[in-house]
Short mmCIF file of C-alpha atoms in Angstrom, two decimals:
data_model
loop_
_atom_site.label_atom_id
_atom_site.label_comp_id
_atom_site.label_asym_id
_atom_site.label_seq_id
_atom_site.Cartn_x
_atom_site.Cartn_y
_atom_site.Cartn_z
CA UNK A 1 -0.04 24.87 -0.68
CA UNK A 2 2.05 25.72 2.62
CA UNK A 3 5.52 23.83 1.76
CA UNK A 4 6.86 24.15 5.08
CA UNK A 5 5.90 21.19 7.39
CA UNK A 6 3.46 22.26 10.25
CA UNK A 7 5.17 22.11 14.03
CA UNK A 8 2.98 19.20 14.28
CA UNK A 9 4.30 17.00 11.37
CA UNK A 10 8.06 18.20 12.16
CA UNK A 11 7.92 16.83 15.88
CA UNK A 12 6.51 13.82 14.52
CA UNK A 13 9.07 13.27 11.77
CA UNK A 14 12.07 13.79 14.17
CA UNK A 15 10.78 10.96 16.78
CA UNK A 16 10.29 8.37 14.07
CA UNK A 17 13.69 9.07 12.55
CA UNK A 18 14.92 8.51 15.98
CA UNK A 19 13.12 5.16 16.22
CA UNK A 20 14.14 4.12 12.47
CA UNK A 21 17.74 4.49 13.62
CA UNK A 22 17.30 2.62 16.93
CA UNK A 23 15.14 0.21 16.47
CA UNK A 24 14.60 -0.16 12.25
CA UNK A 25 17.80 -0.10 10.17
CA UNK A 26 19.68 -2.02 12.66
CA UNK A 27 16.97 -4.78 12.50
CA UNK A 28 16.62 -4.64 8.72
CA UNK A 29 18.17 -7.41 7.77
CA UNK A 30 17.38 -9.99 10.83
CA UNK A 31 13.65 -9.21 9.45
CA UNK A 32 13.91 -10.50 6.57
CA UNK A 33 16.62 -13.33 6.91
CA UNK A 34 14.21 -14.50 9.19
CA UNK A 35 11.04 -14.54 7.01
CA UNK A 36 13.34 -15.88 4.00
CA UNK A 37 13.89 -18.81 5.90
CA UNK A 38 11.38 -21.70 4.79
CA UNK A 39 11.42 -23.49 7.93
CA UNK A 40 9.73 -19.90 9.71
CA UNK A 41 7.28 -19.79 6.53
CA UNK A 42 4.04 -18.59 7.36
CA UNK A 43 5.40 -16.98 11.03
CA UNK A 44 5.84 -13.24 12.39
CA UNK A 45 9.31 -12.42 12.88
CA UNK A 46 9.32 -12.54 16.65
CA UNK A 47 10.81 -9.25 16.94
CA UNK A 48 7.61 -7.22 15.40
CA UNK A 49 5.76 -7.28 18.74
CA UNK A 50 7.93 -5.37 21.02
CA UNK A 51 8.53 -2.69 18.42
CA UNK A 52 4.70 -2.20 17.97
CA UNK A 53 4.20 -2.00 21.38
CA UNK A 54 7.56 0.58 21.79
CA UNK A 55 6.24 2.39 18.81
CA UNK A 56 2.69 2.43 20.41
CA UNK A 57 4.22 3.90 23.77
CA UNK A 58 5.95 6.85 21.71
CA UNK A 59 2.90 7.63 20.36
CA UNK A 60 4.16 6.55 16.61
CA UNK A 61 0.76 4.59 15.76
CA UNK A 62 -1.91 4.41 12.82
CA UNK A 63 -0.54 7.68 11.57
CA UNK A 64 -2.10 7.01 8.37
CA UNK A 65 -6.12 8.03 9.57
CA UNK A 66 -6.54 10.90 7.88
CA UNK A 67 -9.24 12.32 10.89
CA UNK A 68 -9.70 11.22 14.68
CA UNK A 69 -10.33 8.27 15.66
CA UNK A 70 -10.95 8.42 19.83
CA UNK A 71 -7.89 7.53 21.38
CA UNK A 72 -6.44 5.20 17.93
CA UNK A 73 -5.35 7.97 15.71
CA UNK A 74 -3.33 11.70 16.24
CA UNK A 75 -5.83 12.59 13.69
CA UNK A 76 -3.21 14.32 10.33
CA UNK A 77 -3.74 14.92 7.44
CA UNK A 78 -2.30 13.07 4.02
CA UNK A 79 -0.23 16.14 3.94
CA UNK A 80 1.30 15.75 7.62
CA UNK A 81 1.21 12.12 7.11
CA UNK A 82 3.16 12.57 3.29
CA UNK A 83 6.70 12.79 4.85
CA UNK A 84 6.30 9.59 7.97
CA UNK A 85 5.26 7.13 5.10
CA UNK A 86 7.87 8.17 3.20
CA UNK A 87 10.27 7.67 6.08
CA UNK A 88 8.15 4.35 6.82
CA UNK A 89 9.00 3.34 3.22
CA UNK A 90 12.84 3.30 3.89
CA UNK A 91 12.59 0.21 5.18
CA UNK A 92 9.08 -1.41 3.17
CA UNK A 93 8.43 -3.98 6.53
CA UNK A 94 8.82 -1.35 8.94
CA UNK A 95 5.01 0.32 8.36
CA UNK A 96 3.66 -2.92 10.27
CA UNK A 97 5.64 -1.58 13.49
CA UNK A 98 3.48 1.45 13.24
CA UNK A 99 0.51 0.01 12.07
CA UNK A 100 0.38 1.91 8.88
CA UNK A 101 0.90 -0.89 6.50
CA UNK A 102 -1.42 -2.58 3.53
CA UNK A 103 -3.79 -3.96 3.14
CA UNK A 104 -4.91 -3.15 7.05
CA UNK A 105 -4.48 0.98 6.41
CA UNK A 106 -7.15 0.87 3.62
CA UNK A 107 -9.69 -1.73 5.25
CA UNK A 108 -9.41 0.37 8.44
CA UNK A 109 -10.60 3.05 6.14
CA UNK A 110 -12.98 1.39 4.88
CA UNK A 111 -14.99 -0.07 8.17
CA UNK A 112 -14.06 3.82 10.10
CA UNK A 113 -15.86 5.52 7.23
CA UNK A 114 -18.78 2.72 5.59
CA UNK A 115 -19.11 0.08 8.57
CA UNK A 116 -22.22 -0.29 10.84
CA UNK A 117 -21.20 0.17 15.06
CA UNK A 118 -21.23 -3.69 15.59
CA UNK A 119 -18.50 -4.26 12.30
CA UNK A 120 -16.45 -1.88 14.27
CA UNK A 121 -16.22 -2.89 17.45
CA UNK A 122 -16.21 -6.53 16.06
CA UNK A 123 -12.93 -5.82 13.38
CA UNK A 124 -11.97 -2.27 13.14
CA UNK A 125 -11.15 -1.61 16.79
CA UNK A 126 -8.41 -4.88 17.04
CA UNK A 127 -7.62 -3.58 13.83
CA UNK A 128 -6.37 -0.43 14.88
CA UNK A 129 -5.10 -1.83 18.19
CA UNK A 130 -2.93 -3.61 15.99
CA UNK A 131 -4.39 -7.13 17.20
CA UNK A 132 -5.29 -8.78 13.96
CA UNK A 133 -4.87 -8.43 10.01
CA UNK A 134 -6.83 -8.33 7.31
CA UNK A 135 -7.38 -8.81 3.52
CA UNK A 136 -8.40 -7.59 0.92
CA UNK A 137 -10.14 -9.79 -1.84
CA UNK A 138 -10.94 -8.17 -5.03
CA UNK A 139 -8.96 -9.09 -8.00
CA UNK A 140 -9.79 -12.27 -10.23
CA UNK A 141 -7.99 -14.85 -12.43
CA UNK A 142 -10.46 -15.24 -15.01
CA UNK A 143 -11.30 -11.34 -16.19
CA UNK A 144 -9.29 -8.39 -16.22
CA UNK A 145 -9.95 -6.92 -13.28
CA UNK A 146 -8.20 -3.95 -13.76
CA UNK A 147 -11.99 -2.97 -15.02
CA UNK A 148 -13.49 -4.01 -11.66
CA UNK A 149 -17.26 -4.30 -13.56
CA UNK A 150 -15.67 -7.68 -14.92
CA UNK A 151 -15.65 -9.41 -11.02
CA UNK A 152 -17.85 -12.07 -11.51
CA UNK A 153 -17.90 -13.64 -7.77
CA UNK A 154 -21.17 -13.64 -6.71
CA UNK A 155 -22.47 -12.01 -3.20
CA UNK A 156 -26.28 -12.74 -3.24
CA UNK A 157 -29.06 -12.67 -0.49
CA UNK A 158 -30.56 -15.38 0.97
CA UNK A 159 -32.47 -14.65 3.99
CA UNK A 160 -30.42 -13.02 6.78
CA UNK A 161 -27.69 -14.74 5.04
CA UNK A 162 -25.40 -13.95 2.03
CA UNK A 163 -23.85 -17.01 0.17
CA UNK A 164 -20.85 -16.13 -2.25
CA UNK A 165 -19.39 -17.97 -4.80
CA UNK A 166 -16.54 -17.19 -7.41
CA UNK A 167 -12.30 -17.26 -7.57
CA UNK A 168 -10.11 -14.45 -6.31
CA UNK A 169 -5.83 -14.06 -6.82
CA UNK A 170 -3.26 -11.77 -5.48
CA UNK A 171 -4.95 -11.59 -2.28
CA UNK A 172 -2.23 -9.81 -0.44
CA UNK A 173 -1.67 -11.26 3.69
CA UNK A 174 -4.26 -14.02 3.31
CA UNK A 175 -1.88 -16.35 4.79
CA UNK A 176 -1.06 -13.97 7.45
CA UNK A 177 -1.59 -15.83 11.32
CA UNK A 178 -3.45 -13.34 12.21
CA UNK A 179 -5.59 -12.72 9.20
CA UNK A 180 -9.18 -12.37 10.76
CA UNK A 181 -11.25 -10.50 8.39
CA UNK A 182 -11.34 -10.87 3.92
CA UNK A 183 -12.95 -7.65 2.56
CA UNK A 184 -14.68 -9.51 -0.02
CA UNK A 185 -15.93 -7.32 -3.60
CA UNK A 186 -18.26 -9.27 -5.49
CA UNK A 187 -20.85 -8.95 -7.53
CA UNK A 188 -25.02 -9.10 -6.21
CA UNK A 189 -27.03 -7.79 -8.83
CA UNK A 190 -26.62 -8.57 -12.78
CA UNK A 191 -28.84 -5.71 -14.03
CA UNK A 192 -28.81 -1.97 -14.22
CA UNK A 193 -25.81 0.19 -14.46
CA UNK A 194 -22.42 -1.67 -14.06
CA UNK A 195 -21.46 0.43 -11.03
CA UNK A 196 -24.16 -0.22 -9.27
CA UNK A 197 -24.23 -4.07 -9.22
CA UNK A 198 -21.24 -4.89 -6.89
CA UNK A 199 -20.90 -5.01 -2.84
CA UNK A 200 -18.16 -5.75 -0.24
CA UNK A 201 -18.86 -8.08 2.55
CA UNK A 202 -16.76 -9.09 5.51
CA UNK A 203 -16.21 -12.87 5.45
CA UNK A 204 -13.81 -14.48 8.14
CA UNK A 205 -11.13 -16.72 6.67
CA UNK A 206 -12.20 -19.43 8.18
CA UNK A 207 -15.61 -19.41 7.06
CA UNK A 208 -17.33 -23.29 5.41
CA UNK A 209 -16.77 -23.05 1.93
CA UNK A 210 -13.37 -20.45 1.67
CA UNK A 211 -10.53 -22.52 0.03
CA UNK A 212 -6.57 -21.15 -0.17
CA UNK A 213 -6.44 -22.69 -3.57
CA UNK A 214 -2.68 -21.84 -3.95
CA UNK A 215 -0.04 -19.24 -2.76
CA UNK A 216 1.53 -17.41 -6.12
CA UNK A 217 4.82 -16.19 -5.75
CA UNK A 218 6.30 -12.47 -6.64
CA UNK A 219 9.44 -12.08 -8.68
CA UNK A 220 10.18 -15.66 -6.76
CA UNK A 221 9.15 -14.14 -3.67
CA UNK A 222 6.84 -15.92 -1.05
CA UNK A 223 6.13 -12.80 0.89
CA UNK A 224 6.34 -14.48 4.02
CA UNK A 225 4.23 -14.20 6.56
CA UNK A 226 1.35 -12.47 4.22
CA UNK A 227 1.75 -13.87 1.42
CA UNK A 228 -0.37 -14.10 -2.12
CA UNK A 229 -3.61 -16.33 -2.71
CA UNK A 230 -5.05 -17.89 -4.48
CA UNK A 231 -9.02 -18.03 -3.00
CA UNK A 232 -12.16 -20.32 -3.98
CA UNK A 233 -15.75 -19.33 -2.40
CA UNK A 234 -18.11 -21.98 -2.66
CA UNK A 235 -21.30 -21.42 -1.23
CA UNK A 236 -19.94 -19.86 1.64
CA UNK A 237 -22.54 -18.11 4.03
CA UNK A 238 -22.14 -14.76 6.29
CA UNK A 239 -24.35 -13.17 8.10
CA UNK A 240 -26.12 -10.09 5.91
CA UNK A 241 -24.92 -7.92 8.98
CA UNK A 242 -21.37 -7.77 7.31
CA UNK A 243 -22.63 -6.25 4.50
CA UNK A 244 -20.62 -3.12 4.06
CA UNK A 245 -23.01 0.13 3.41
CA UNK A 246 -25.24 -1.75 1.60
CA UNK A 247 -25.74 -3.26 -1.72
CA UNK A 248 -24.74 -2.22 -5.16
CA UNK A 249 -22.39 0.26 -3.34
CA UNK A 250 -19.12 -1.49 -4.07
CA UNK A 251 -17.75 0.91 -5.74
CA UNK A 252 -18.61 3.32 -3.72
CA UNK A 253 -16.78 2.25 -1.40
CA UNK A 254 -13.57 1.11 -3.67
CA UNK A 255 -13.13 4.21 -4.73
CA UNK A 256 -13.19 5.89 -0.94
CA UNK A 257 -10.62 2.98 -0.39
CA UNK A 258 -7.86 3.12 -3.12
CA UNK A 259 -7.67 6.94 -3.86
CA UNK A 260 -5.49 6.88 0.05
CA UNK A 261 -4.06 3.56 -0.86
CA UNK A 262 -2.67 4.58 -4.05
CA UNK A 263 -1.23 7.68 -2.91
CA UNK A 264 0.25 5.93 0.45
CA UNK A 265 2.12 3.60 -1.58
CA UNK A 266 3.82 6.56 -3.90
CA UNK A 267 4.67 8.19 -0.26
CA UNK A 268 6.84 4.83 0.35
CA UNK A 269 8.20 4.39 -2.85
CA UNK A 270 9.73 8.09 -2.65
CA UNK A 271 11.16 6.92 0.42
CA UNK A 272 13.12 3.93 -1.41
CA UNK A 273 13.85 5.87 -4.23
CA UNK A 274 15.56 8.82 -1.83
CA UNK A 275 17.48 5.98 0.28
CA UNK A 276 19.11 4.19 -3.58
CA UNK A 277 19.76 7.21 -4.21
CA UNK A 278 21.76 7.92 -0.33
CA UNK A 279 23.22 4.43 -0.66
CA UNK A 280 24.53 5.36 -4.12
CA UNK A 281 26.18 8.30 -3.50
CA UNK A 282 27.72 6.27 -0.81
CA UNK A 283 28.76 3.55 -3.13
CA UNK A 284 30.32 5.95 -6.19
CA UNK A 285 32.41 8.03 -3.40
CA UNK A 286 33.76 4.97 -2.17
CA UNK A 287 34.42 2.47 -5.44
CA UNK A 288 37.67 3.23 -7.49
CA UNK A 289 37.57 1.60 -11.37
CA UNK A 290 40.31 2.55 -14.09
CA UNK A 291 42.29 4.61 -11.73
CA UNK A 292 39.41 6.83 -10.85
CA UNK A 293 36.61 7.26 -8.09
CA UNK A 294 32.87 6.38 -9.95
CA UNK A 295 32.04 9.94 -8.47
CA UNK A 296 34.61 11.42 -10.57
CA UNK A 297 32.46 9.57 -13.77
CA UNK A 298 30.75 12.37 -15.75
CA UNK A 299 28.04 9.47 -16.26
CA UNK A 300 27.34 8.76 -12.94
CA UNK A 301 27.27 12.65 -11.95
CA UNK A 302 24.98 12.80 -14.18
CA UNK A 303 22.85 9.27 -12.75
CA UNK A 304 22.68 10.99 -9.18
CA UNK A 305 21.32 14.87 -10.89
CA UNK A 306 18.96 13.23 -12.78
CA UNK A 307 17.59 10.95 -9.96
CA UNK A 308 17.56 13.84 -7.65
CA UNK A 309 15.67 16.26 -10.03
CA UNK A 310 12.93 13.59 -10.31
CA UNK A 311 12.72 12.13 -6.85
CA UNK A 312 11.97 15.66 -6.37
CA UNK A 313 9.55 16.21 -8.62
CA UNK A 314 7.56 13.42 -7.83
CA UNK A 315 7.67 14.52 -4.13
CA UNK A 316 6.32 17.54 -4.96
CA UNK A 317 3.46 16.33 -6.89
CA UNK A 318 2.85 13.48 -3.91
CA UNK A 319 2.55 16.58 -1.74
CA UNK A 320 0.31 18.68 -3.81
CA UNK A 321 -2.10 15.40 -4.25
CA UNK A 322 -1.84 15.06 -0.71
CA UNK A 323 -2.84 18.61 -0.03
CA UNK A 324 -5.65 18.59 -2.68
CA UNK A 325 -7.45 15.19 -1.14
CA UNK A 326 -7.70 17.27 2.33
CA UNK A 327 -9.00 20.53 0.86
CA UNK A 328 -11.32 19.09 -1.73
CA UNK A 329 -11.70 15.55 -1.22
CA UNK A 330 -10.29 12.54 -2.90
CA UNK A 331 -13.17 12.93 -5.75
CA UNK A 332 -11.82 15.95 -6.77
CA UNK A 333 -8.03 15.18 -6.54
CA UNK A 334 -8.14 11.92 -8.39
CA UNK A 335 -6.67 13.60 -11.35
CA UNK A 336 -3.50 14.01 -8.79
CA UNK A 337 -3.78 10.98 -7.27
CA UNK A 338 -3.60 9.12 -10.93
CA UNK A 339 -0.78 11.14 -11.92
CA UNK A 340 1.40 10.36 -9.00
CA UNK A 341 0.36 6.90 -9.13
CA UNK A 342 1.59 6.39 -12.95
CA UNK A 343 5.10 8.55 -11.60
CA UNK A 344 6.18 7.57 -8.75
CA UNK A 345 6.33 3.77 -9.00
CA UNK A 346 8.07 4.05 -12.46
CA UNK A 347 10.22 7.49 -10.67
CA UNK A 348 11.49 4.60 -8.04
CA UNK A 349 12.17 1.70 -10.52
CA UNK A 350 14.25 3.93 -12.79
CA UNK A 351 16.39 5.24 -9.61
CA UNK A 352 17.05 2.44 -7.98
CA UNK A 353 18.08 0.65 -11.32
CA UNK A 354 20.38 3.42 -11.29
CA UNK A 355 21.52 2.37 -8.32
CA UNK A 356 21.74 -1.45 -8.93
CA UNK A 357 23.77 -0.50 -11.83
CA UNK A 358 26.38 1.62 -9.60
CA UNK A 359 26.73 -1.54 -7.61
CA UNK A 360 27.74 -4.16 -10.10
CA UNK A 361 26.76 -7.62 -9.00
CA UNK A 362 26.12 -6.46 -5.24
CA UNK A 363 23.23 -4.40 -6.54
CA UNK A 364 20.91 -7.62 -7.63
CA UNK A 365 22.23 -9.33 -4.72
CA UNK A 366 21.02 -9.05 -1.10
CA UNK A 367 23.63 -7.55 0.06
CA UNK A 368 21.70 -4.14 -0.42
CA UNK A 369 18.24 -3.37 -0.04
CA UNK A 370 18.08 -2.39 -3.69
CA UNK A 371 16.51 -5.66 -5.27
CA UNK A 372 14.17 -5.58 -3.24
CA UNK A 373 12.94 -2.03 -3.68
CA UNK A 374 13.56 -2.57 -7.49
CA UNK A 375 11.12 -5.62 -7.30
CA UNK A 376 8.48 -3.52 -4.92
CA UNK A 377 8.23 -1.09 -7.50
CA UNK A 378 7.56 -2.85 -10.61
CA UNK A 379 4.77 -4.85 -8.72
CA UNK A 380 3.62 -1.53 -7.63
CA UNK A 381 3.04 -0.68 -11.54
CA UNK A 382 0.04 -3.25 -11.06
CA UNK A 383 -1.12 -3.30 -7.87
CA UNK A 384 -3.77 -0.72 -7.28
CA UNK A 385 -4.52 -0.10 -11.07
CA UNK A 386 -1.78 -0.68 -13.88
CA UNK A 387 -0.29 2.32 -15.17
CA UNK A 388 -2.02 1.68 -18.32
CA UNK A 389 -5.49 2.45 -16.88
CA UNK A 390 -4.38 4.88 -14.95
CA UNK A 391 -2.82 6.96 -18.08
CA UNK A 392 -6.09 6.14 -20.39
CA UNK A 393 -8.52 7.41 -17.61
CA UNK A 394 -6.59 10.57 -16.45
CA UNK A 395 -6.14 11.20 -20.50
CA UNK A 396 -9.90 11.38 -21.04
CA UNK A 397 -10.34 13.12 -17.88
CA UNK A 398 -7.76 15.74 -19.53
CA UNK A 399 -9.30 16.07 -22.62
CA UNK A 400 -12.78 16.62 -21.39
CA UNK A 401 -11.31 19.14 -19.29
CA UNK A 402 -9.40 20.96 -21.77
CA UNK A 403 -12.34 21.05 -24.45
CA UNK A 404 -14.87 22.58 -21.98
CA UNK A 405 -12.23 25.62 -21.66
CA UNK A 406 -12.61 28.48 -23.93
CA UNK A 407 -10.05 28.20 -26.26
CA UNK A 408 -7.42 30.68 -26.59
#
């Protein structure tokens, strides 16, 4: 793996540092005193527009596609791409300016790579022109569906029609305004082998039948304007056209769609950990307790080493996951892509608690970005797989591996 950063990615890096600092940090906090405010529940922050369309004009747009896309994408790699999501992550609400933020980055994926010509020029293309979001329904209150075989809603055919029925939760941007597509995983045949009886179909939100059952809160969070939902399908009907692929291939087409995810959320959380770790050393330089500066604290020397050696670390392995997905293919990296999915959340919680803890009471406070990074990264420890799968799969994976070495 080349460590240095291609001519390419280093342009790219320097203009969206430039717009972070003129048009990000010093809009930080209006963003989100505006979307904690319950009378603008459910709204955009009315600021988001022009900087998507600024970003869009400095060419700073769906950086994420990992190949050309006509005239939507500059076409890098996960490795060019590694450091700009990490930058992105600085500031978690700032990927929408860019249009590089979940749940629309993996279903964009998902109908560029699986979806027929007419799903793409119906959804992906205002997708990527940043026009409309998207969801992504997959998880379910009633089974654990950290082992996706357990999804129980059911996607079956009935003429050119499919009608679904079943529950979904933790369906992230569902109340979103402009929410016009669910990415639906359910389940459409009950015999043969487990991975080969689910599908994903594209259902609008609006759809006869799709109920928003509740909205479940995060850490006390609404998440305004996505949001979390709650989601009952009864008998709704969609067109067998938005079929994705075909049937039985769910998890085919899962898998294509959460190996970038995954790794596109460590990128971010690297970039959170780095800035509590900036804001810190800011904080310790500055704050004088017991007659002496906190950076003068052997303890708190020792806080910031620590953090650096393993914000580090984990950057390295995000890279060399990064670099193995484009050489080999995200099959053959998802021993990498597990691994940095188990480290970097946990890398980021442990920093920034390092960080809270350097602040006193302003660090839970919102005074700080830190409580909200903290927060981000111990839902991230779910989202996209618990750590606990993640370690018990890339542990069998290991020891297979190891046992069909020769020993020595």
């Amino acid at each position: 793996m080349n460590f240095e950063h291609s001519e390419k990615t280093k342009q790219l890096i320097a203009r969206l540092e430039a717009f972070m600092d003129a048009h990000i940090y010093p809009n930080e906090q209006a963003y989100y005193d505006w979307v904690s405010d319950p009378a603008n529940m459910w709204k955009e922050w009315p600021g988001l527009e022009e900087l998507k369309e600024k970003a869009k004009a400095e060419g700073l747009w769906n950086l994420f596609l990992p190949h050309e896309y006509g005239e939507f994408s500059p076409g890098l790699t996960n490795l060019e791409y590694a450091p700009l999501a990490e930058i992105m992550g600085r500031v978690p609400w700032s990927s929408q300016v860019f249009n590089c933020s979940a749940p629309d980055t993996g279903n964009m994926e998902v109908l560029a790579r699986y979806g027929t010509p007419e799903q793409q020029e119906r959804w992906l293309k205002p997708l990527l022109e940043g026009k409309i979001r998207s969801a992504y329904v997959m998880t379910e209150p009633q089974v654990a569906s950290s082992d996706a075989t357990n999804l129980e809603l059911s996607i079956i055919r009935d003429g050119d029609e499919y009608v679904l029925n079943g529950r979904k939760w933790w369906i992230s941007g569902a109340f979103h305004p402009r929410c016009e597509l669910f990415i639906v995983m359910g389940k459409s045949r009950f015999d043969g082998p487990r991975h080969t009886q689910h599908s994903q179909i594209i259902v609008p939100p609006g759809t006869p039948g799709v109920t928003i059952v509740r909205h479940t809160t995060v850490f006390g969070s609404w998440n305004s304007p996505g949001g979390e939902a709650e989601l009952r399908f009864e008998n709704v009907r969609v067109p067998a056209a938005n079929l994705i692929l075909g049937e039985g291939r769910g998890f085919e087409i899962a898998q294509g769609r959460l190996g970038p995810g995954r790794i596109h959320h460590c990128m971010r959380s690297i970039g959170q950990a780095q800035r509590a770790l900036e804001i810190m050393a800011r904080r310790v330089e500055n704050r004088v307790a017991f007659g002496r500066k906190l950076a003068d604290q052997s303890s708190i020397r020792q806080d910031v080493a620590r953090s650096f050696c393993e914000i580090e670390m984990a950057r390295l392995l995000t890279l060399k996951a990064a670099d193995a997905m484009d050489r080999y293919g995200n099959k053959v990296a998802k021993d990498l892509i597990a691994a940095i999915k188990i480290v970097a959340p946990q890398m980021a919680q442990t920093v920034i608690d390092r960080a809270i803890q350097a602040h006193g009471g302003m660090g839970v406070s919102g005074d700080t970005p830190l409580a909200r990074f903290f927060t981000l990264n111990r839902y991230l420890r779910i989202a996209d797989g618990p750590d606990a799968v993640h370690m018990s799969q890339l542990g069998k994976l290991k020891i297979q591996e190891y046992n069909n070495m020769p020993a020595r």
